[in-house]
CSV table of C-alpha atoms and ligand atoms in Angstrom, one decimal:
chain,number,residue,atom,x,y,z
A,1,UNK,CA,-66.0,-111.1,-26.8
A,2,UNK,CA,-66.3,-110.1,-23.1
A,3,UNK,CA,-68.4,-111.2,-20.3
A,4,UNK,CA,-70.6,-108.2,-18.6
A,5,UNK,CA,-72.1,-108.4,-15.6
A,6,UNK,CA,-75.2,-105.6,-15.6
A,7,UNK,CA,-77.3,-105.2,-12.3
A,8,UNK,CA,-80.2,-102.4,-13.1
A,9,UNK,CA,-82.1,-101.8,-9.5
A,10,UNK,CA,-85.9,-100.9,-9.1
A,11,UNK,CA,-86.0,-98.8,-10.7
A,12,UNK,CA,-84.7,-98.5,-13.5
A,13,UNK,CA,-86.8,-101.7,-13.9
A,14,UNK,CA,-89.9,-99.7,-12.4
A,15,UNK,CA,-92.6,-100.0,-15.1
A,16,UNK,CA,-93.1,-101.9,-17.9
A,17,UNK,CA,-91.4,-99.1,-20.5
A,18,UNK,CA,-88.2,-99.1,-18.4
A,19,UNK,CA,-87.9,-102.9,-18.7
A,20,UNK,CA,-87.9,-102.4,-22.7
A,21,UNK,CA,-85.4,-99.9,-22.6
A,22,UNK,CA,-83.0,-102.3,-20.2
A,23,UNK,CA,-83.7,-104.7,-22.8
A,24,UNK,CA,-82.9,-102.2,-25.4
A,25,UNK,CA,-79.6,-101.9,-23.9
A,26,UNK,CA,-79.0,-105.2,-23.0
A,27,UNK,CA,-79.6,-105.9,-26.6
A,28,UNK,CA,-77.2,-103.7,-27.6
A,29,UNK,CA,-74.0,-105.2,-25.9
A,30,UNK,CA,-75.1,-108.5,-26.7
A,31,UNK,CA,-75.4,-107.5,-30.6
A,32,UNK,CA,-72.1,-106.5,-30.3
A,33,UNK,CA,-71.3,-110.0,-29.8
A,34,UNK,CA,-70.7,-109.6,-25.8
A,35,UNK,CA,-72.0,-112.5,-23.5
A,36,UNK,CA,-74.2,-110.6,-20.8
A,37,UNK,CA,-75.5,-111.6,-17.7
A,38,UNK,CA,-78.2,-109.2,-16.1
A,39,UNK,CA,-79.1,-109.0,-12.3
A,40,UNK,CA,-82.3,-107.1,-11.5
A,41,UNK,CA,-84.0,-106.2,-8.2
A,42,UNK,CA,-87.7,-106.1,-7.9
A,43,UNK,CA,-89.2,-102.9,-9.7
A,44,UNK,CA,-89.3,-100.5,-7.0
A,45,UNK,CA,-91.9,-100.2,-4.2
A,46,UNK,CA,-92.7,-103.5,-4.8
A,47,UNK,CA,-90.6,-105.1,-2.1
A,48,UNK,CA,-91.3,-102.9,0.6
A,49,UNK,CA,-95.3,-103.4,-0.9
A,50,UNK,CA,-94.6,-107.0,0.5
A,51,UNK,CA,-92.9,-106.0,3.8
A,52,UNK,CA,-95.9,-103.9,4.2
A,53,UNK,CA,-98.7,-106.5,3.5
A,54,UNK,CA,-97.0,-108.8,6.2
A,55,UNK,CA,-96.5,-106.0,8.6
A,56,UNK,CA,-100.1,-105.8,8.3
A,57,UNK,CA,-100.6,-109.1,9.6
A,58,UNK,CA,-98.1,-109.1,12.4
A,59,UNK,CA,-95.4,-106.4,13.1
A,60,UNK,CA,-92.7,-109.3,13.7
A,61,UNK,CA,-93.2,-111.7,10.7
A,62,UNK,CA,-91.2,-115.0,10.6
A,63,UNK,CA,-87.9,-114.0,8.9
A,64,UNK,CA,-87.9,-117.2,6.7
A,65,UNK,CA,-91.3,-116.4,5.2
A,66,UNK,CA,-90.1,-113.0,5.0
A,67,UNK,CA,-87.7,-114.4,2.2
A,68,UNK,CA,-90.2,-116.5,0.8
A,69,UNK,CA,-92.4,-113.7,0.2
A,70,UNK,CA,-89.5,-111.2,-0.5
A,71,UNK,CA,-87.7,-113.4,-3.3
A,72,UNK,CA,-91.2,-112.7,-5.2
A,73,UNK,CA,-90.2,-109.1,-6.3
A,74,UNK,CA,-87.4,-110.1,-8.1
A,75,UNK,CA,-88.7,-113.4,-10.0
A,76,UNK,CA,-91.4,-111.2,-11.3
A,77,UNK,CA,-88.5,-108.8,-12.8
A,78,UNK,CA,-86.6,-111.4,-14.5
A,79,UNK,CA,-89.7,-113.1,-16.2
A,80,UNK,CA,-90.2,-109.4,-17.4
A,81,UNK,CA,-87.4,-108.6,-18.5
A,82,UNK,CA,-86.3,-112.2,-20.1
A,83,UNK,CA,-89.8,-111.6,-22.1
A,84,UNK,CA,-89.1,-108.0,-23.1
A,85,UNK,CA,-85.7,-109.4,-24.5
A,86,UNK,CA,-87.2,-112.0,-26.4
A,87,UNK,CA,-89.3,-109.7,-27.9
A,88,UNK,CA,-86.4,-108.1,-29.4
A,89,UNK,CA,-85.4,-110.9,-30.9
A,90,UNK,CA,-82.8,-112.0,-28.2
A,91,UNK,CA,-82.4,-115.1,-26.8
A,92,UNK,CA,-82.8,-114.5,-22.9
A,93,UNK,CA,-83.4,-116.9,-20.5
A,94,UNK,CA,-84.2,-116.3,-16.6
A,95,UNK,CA,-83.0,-118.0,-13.2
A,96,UNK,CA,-83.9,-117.7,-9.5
A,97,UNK,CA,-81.2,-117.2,-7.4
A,98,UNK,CA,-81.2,-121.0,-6.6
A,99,UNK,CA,-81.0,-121.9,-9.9
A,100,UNK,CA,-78.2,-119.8,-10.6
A,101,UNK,CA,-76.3,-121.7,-8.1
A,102,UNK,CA,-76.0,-118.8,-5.3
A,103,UNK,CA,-75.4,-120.6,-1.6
A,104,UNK,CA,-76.3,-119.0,1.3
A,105,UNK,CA,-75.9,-119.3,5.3
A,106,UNK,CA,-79.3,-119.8,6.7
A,107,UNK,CA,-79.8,-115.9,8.3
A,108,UNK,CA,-82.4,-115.1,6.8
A,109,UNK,CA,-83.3,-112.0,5.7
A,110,UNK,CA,-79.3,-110.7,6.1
A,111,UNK,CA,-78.0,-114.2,4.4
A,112,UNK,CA,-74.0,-114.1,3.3
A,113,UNK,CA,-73.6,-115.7,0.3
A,114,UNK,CA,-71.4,-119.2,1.0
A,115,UNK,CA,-70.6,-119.9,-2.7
A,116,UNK,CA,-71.6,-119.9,-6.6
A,117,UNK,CA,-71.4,-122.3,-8.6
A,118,UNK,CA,-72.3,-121.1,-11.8
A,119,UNK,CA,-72.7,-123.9,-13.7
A,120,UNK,CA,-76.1,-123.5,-14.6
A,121,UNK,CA,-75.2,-119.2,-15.6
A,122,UNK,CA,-72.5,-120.7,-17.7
A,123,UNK,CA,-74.3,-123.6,-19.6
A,124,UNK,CA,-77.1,-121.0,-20.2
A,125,UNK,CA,-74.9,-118.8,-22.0
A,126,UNK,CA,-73.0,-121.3,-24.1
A,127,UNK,CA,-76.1,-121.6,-25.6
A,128,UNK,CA,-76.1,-118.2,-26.9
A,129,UNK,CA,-78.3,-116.9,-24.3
A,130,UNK,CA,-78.6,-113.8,-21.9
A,131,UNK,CA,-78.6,-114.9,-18.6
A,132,UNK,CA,-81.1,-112.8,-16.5
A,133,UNK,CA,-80.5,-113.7,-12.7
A,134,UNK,CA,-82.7,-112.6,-9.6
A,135,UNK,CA,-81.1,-110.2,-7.3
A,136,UNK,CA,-81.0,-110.3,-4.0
A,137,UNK,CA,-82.0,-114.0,-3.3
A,138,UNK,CA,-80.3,-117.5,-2.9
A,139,UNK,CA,-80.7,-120.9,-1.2
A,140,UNK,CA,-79.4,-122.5,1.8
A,141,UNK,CA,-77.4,-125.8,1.6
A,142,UNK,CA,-80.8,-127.3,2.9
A,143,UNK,CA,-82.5,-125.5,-0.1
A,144,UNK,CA,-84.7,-123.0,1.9
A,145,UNK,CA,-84.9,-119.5,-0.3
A,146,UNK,CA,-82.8,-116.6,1.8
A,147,UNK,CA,-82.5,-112.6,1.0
A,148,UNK,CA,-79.4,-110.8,1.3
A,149,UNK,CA,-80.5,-107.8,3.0
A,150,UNK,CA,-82.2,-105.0,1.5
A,151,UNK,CA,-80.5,-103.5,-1.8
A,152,UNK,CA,-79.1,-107.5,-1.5
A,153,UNK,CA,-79.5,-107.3,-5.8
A,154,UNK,CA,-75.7,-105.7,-5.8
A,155,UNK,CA,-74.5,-108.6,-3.5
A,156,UNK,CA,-75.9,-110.8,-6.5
A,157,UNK,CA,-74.4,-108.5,-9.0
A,158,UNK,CA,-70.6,-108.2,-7.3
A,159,UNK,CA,-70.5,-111.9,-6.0
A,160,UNK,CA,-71.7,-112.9,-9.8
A,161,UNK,CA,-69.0,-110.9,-11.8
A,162,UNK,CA,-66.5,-112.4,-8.8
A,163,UNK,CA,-67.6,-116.1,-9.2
A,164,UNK,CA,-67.7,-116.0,-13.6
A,165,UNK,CA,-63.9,-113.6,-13.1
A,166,UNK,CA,-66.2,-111.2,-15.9
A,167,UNK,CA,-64.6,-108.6,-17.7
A,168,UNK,CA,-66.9,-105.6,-16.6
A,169,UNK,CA,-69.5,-105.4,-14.1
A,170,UNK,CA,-71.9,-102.4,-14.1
A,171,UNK,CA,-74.4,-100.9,-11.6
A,172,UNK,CA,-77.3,-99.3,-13.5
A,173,UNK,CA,-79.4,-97.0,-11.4
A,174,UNK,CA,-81.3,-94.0,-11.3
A,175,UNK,CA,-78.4,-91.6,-10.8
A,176,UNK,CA,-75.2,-90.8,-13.1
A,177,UNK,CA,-72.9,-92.1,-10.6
A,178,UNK,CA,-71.7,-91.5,-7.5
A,179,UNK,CA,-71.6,-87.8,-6.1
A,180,UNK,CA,-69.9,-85.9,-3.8
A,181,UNK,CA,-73.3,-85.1,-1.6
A,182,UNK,CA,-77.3,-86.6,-2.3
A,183,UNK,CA,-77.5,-84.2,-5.3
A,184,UNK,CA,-81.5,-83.9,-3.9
A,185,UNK,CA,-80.7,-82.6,-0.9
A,186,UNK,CA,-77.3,-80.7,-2.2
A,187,UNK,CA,-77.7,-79.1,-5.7
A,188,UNK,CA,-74.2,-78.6,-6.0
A,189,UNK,CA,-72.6,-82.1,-5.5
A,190,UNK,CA,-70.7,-83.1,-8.3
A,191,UNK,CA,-70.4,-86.5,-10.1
A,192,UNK,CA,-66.9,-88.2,-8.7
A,193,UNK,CA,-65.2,-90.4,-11.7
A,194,UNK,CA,-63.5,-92.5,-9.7
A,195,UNK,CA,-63.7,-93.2,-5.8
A,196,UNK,CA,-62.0,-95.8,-3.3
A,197,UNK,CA,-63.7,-98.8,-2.1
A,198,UNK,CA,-63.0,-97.3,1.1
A,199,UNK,CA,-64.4,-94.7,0.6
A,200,UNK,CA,-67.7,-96.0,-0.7
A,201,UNK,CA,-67.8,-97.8,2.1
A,202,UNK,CA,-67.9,-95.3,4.7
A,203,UNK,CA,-70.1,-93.4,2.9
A,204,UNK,CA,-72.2,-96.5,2.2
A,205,UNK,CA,-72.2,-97.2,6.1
A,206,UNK,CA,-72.8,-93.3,6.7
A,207,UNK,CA,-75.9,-93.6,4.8
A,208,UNK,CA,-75.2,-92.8,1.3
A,209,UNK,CA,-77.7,-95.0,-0.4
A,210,UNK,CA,-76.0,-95.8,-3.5
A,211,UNK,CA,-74.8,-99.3,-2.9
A,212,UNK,CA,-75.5,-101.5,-1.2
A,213,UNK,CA,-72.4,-101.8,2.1
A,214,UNK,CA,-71.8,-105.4,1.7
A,215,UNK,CA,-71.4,-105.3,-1.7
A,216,UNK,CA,-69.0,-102.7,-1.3
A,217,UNK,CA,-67.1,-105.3,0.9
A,218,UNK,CA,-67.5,-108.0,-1.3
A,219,UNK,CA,-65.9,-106.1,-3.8
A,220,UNK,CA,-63.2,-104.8,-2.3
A,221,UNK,CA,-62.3,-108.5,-0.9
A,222,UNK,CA,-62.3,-110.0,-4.4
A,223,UNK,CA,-60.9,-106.8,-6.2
A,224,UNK,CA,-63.9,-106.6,-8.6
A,225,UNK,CA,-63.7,-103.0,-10.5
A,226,UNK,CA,-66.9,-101.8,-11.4
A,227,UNK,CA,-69.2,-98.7,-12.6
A,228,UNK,CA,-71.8,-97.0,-11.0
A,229,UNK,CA,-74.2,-95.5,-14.2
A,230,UNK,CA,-77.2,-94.1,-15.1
A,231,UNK,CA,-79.8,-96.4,-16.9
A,232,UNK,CA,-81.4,-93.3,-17.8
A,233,UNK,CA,-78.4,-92.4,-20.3
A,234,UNK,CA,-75.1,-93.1,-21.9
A,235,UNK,CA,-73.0,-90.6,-19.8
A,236,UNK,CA,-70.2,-92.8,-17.9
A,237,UNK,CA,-70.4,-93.6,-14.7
A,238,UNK,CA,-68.0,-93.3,-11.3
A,239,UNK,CA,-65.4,-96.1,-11.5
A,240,UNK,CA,-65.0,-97.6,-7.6
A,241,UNK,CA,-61.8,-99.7,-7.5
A,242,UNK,CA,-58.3,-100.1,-5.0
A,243,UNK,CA,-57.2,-96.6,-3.9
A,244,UNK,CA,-54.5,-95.2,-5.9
A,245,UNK,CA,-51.7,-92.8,-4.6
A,246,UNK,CA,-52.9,-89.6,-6.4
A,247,UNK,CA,-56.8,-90.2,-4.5
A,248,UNK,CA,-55.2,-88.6,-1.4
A,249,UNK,CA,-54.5,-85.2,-3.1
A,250,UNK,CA,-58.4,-84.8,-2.1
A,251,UNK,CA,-59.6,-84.5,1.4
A,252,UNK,CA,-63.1,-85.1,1.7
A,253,UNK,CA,-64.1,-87.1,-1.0
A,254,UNK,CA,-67.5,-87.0,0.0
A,255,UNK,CA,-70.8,-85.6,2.5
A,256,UNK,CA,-74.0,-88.1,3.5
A,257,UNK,CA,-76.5,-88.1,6.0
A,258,UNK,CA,-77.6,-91.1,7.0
A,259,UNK,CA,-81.5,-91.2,8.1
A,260,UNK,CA,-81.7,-94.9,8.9
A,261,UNK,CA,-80.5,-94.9,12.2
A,262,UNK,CA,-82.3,-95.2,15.7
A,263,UNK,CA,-80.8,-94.3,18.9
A,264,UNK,CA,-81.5,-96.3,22.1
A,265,UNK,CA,-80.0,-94.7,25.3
A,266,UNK,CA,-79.7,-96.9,28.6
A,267,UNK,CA,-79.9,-95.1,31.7
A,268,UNK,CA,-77.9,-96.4,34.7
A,269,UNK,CA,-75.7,-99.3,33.7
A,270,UNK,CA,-73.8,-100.4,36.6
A,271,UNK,CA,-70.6,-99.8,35.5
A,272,UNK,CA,-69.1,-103.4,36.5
A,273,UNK,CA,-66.8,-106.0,34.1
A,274,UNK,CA,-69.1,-107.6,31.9
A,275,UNK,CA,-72.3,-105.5,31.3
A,276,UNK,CA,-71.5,-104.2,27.7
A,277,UNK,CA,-70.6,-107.4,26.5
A,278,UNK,CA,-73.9,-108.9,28.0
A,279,UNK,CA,-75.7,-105.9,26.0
A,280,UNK,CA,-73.8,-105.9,22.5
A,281,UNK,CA,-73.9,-109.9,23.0
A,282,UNK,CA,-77.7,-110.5,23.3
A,283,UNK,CA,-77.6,-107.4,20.1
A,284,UNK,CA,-75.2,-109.6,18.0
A,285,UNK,CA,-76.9,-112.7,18.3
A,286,UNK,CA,-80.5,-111.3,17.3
A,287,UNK,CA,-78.2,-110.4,14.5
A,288,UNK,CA,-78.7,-106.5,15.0
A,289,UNK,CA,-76.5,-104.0,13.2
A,290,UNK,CA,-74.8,-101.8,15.8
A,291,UNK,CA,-72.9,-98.5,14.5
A,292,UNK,CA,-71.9,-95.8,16.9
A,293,UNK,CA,-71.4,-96.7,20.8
A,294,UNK,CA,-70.8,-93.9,23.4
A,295,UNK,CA,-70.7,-94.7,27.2
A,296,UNK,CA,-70.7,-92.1,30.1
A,297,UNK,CA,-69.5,-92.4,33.1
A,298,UNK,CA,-71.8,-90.6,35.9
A,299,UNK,CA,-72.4,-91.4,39.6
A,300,UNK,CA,-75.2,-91.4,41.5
A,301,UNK,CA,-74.1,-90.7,45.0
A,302,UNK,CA,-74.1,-94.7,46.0
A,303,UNK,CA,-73.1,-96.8,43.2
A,304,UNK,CA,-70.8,-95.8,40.1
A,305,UNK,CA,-73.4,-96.7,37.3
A,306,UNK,CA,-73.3,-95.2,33.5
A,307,UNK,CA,-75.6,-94.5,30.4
A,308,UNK,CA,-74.6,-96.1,27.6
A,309,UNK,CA,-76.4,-95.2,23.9
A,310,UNK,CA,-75.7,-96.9,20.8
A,311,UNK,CA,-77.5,-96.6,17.1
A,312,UNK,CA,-79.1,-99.7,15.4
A,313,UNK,CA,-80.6,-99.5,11.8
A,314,UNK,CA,-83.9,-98.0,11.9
A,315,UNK,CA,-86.1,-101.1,10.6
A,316,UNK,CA,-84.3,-103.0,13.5
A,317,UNK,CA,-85.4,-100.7,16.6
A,318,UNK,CA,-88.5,-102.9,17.3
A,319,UNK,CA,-86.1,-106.1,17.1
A,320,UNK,CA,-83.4,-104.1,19.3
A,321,UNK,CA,-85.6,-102.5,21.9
A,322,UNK,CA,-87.0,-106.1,22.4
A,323,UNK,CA,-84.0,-107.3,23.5
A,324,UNK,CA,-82.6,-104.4,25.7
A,325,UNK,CA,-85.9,-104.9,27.5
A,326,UNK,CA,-85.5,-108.9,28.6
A,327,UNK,CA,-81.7,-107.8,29.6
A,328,UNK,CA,-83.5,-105.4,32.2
A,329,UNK,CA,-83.6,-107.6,34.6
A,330,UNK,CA,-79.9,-109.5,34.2
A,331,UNK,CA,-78.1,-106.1,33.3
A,332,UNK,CA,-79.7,-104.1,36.0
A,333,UNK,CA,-80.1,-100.5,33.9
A,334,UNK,CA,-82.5,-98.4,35.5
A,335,UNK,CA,-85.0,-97.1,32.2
A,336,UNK,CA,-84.1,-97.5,28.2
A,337,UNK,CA,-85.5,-94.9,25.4
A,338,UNK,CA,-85.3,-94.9,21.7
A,339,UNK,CA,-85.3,-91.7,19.7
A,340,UNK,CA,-86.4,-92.1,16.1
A,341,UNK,CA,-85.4,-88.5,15.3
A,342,UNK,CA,-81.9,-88.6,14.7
A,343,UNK,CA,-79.8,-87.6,11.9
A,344,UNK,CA,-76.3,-89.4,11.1
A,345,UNK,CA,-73.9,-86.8,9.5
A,346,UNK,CA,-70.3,-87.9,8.1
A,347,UNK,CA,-67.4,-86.5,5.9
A,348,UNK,CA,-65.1,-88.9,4.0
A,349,UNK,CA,-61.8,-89.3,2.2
A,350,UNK,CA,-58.8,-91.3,2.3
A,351,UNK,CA,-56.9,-88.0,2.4
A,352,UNK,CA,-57.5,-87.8,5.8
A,353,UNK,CA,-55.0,-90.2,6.3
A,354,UNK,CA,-52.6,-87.5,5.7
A,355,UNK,CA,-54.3,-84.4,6.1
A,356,UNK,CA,-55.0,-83.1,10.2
A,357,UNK,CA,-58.0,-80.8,11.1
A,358,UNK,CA,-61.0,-82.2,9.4
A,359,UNK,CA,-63.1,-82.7,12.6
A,360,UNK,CA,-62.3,-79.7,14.1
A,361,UNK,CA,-63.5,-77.7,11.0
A,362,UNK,CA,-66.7,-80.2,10.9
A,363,UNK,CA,-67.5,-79.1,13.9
A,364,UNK,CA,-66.8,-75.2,13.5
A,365,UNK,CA,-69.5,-75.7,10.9
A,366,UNK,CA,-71.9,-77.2,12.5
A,367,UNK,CA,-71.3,-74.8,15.7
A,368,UNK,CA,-71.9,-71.8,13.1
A,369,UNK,CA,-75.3,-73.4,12.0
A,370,UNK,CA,-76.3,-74.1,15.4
A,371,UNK,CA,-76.6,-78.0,15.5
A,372,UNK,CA,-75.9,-79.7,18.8
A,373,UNK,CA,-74.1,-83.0,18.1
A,374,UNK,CA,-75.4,-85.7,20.1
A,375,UNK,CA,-72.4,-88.3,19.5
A,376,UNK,CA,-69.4,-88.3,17.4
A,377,UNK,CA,-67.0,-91.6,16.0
A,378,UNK,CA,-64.4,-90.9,13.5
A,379,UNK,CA,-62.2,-93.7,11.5
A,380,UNK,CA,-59.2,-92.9,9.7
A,381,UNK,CA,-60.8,-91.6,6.4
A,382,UNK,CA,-63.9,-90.8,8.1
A,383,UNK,CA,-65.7,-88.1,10.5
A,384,UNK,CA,-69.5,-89.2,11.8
A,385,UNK,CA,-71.3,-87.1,13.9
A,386,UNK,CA,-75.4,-87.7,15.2
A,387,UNK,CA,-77.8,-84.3,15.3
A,388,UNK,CA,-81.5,-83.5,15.2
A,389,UNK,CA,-83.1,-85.4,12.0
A,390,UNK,CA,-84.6,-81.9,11.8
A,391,UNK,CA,-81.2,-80.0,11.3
A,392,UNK,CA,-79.8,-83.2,8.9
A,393,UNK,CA,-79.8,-81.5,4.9
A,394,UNK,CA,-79.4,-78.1,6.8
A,395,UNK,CA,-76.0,-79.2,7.9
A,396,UNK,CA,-75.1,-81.9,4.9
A,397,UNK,CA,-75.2,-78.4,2.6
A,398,UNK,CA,-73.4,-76.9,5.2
A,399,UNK,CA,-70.8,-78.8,5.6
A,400,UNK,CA,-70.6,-79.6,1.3
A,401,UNK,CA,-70.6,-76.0,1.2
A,402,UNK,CA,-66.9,-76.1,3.2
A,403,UNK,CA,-65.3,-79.0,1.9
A,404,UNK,CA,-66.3,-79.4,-1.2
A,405,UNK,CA,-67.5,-76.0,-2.6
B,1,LIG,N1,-85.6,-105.6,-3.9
B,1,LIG,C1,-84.6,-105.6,-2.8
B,1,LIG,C2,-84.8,-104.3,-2.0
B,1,LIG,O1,-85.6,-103.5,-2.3
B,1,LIG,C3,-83.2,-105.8,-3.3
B,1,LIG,C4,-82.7,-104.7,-4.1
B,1,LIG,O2,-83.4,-103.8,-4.6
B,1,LIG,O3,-81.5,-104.7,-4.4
B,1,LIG,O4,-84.1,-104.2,-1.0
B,2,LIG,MG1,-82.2,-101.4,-4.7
């Protein structure tokens, strides 16, 4: 008898029909004789239905009702799909993220799960029971409901198969695993079988929407193996797990674009000790995202003062440009824009780490389809570059077309 861990996302929980058929599966493992404990997110469209009724009200909402409203979605999934279970025959009980003893910080709407205690999972399936648990959601020590960030329901799914040591922890979701490129915008990326946690990661972080990055993280810290699969068939998934020796043969693992991020430019930072930290600061503690960074150094005739531009995640520009804007007067910068138009392109592979040329030969690309780059940040496995949101799937198949055929 093993213990799974099975996370399906919106959805492959989208309509009432795609419920039965998780339950159909679900059924299937736990016939087997399996103990199974499913995580599901709220069937999709329905949370950003609720960001969208609140942003209707007010365009800056309270971030702990945000939660409160938020951790609807999923509790409406797990009643579903505990019911569509049941009428299988199975015995299914459902839990809120609370009850399923997931601790958070208080951050809310980005909360980092403290600890599980899975005592309540554990007693429930003792009992015979499938365990269905909400995604995404948990409780502060003080007992107020938190999210984890949006896609939070692989958080839940990771941290879960972490906290009960389970034998196998899959990711059902609308694709067949992970590719080499968005097979929409790239017809001929190819299913990988198995890919690095590092790798996921960057191409998480560049964009790739498959996972969600802190889950990625979370994995990798606690060395939980798992399997990215289609809920839509039986064809096995990508396996992401420790990078082994033989992953380097491969040079770019992977191509994403990234069409999330926002770019706010500062014009005319006085270039003195102390004025990025005061920026990034002031960012960091309105608990902003920042990616890329790249200063300038220009002068004006009089005084040595420099632009400075950095990307935040798009749903955070409001929250960001807030911020730059009450630093005007304590940072001195002359004028700030934002530019919602911009397109974050990256190549990935751990065989970078041994393998020269990469960026050179991304950028001979890109010069060949005519696409400026605006800024450009590499890591060891990992080649980012920002252009024209226009140019973005122009130059993703470009660039597949070169590495990766
Ligand atoms: N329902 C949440 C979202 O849409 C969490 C998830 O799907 O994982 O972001
Ligand atoms: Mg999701």
């Amino acid at each position: 008898m093993a213990l799974i861990v099975q996370k399906y996302g919106g959805t492959s929980v989208g309509n009432p029909e795609r419920i039965k058929n998780v339950a159909r599966r679900v059924a299937q493992y736990r016939n087997a004789g399996d103990q199974v404990v499913v995580v599901v997110s709220a069937m999709s469209g329905v949370t950003d239905g609720l960001i969208k009724l609140a942003k209707e009200i007010t365009a800056l909402p309270s971030e702990r009702e945000m939660d409160m409203l938020l951790a609807t979605g999923e509790q409406q999934t797990i009643a579903l799909t505990a019911i569509a279970l049941q009428t299988l025959g199975i015995e299914a009980v459902s839990l809120t993220g609370a009850q399923a003893g997931i601790v958070t910080d208080g951050v809310h709407t980005k909360a980092k799960i403290q600890n599980i205690t899975p005592r309540g999972v554990h007693k429930v399936l003792d009992t015979g029971n499938v365990v269905i648990v909400a995604g995404f959601q948990g409780q502060t020590p003080e007992g107020d409901i938190t999210t984890l960030g949006r896609g939070g329901s692989d958080l839940t799914a990771i941290a879960l198969a972490a906290a009960l040591n389970a034998d196998l922890c899959q990711i059902y979701t609308d694709v067949d695993g992970i590719y080499t490129a968005d097979p929409r915008i790239v017809p001929s990326a190819k299913k990988l079988p198995e890919i690095a946690y590092d790798e996921l990661l960057e191409l998480a972080g560049a964009g790739a929407k498959v996972m969600q990055l802190r889950s990625v993280e979370f994995a990798k810290k606690f060395n939980v193996i798992f399997e990215v699969r289609s809920s839509l068939n039986d064809n096995p998934g990508t396996i992401v797990k420790e990078e082994t020796n033989n992953m380097e043969d491969v040079v770019v693992r992977g191509v994403s674009l990234d069409k999330n991020q926002a770019k706010i430019t500062l014009f005319g930072v006085p270039d003195k000790p102390g004025r990025a930290a005061g920026i990034f600061r002031a960012l960091a503690d309105a608990a902003i995202n920042v990616d890329m960074i790249v200063q300038n150094t220009s002068h004006d005739g009089t005084s040595c003062v420099t632009d400075l531009s950095f990307t935040v995640d798009k749903p955070d520009l409001l929250k960001a440009s807030k911020v730059i804007d009450q630093l005007k007067p304590s940072i001195g910068f002359k004028e700030s824009i934002s530019n919602e138009s911009i397109g974050k392109l990256s190549v990935v592979g751990v065989g970078m780490r041994s393998h020269s040329g990469v960026a050179a030969r991304m950028f001979d690309v890109l010069a060949h389809e005519q696409v400026n780059i605006d800024m450009i940040s590499t890591s060891e496995i990992k080649v980012s570059v920002v252009i024209d949101l226009a140019k973005g799937e122009q130059a993703l198949r470009a660039l597949h077309q070169a590495f990766i055929g």
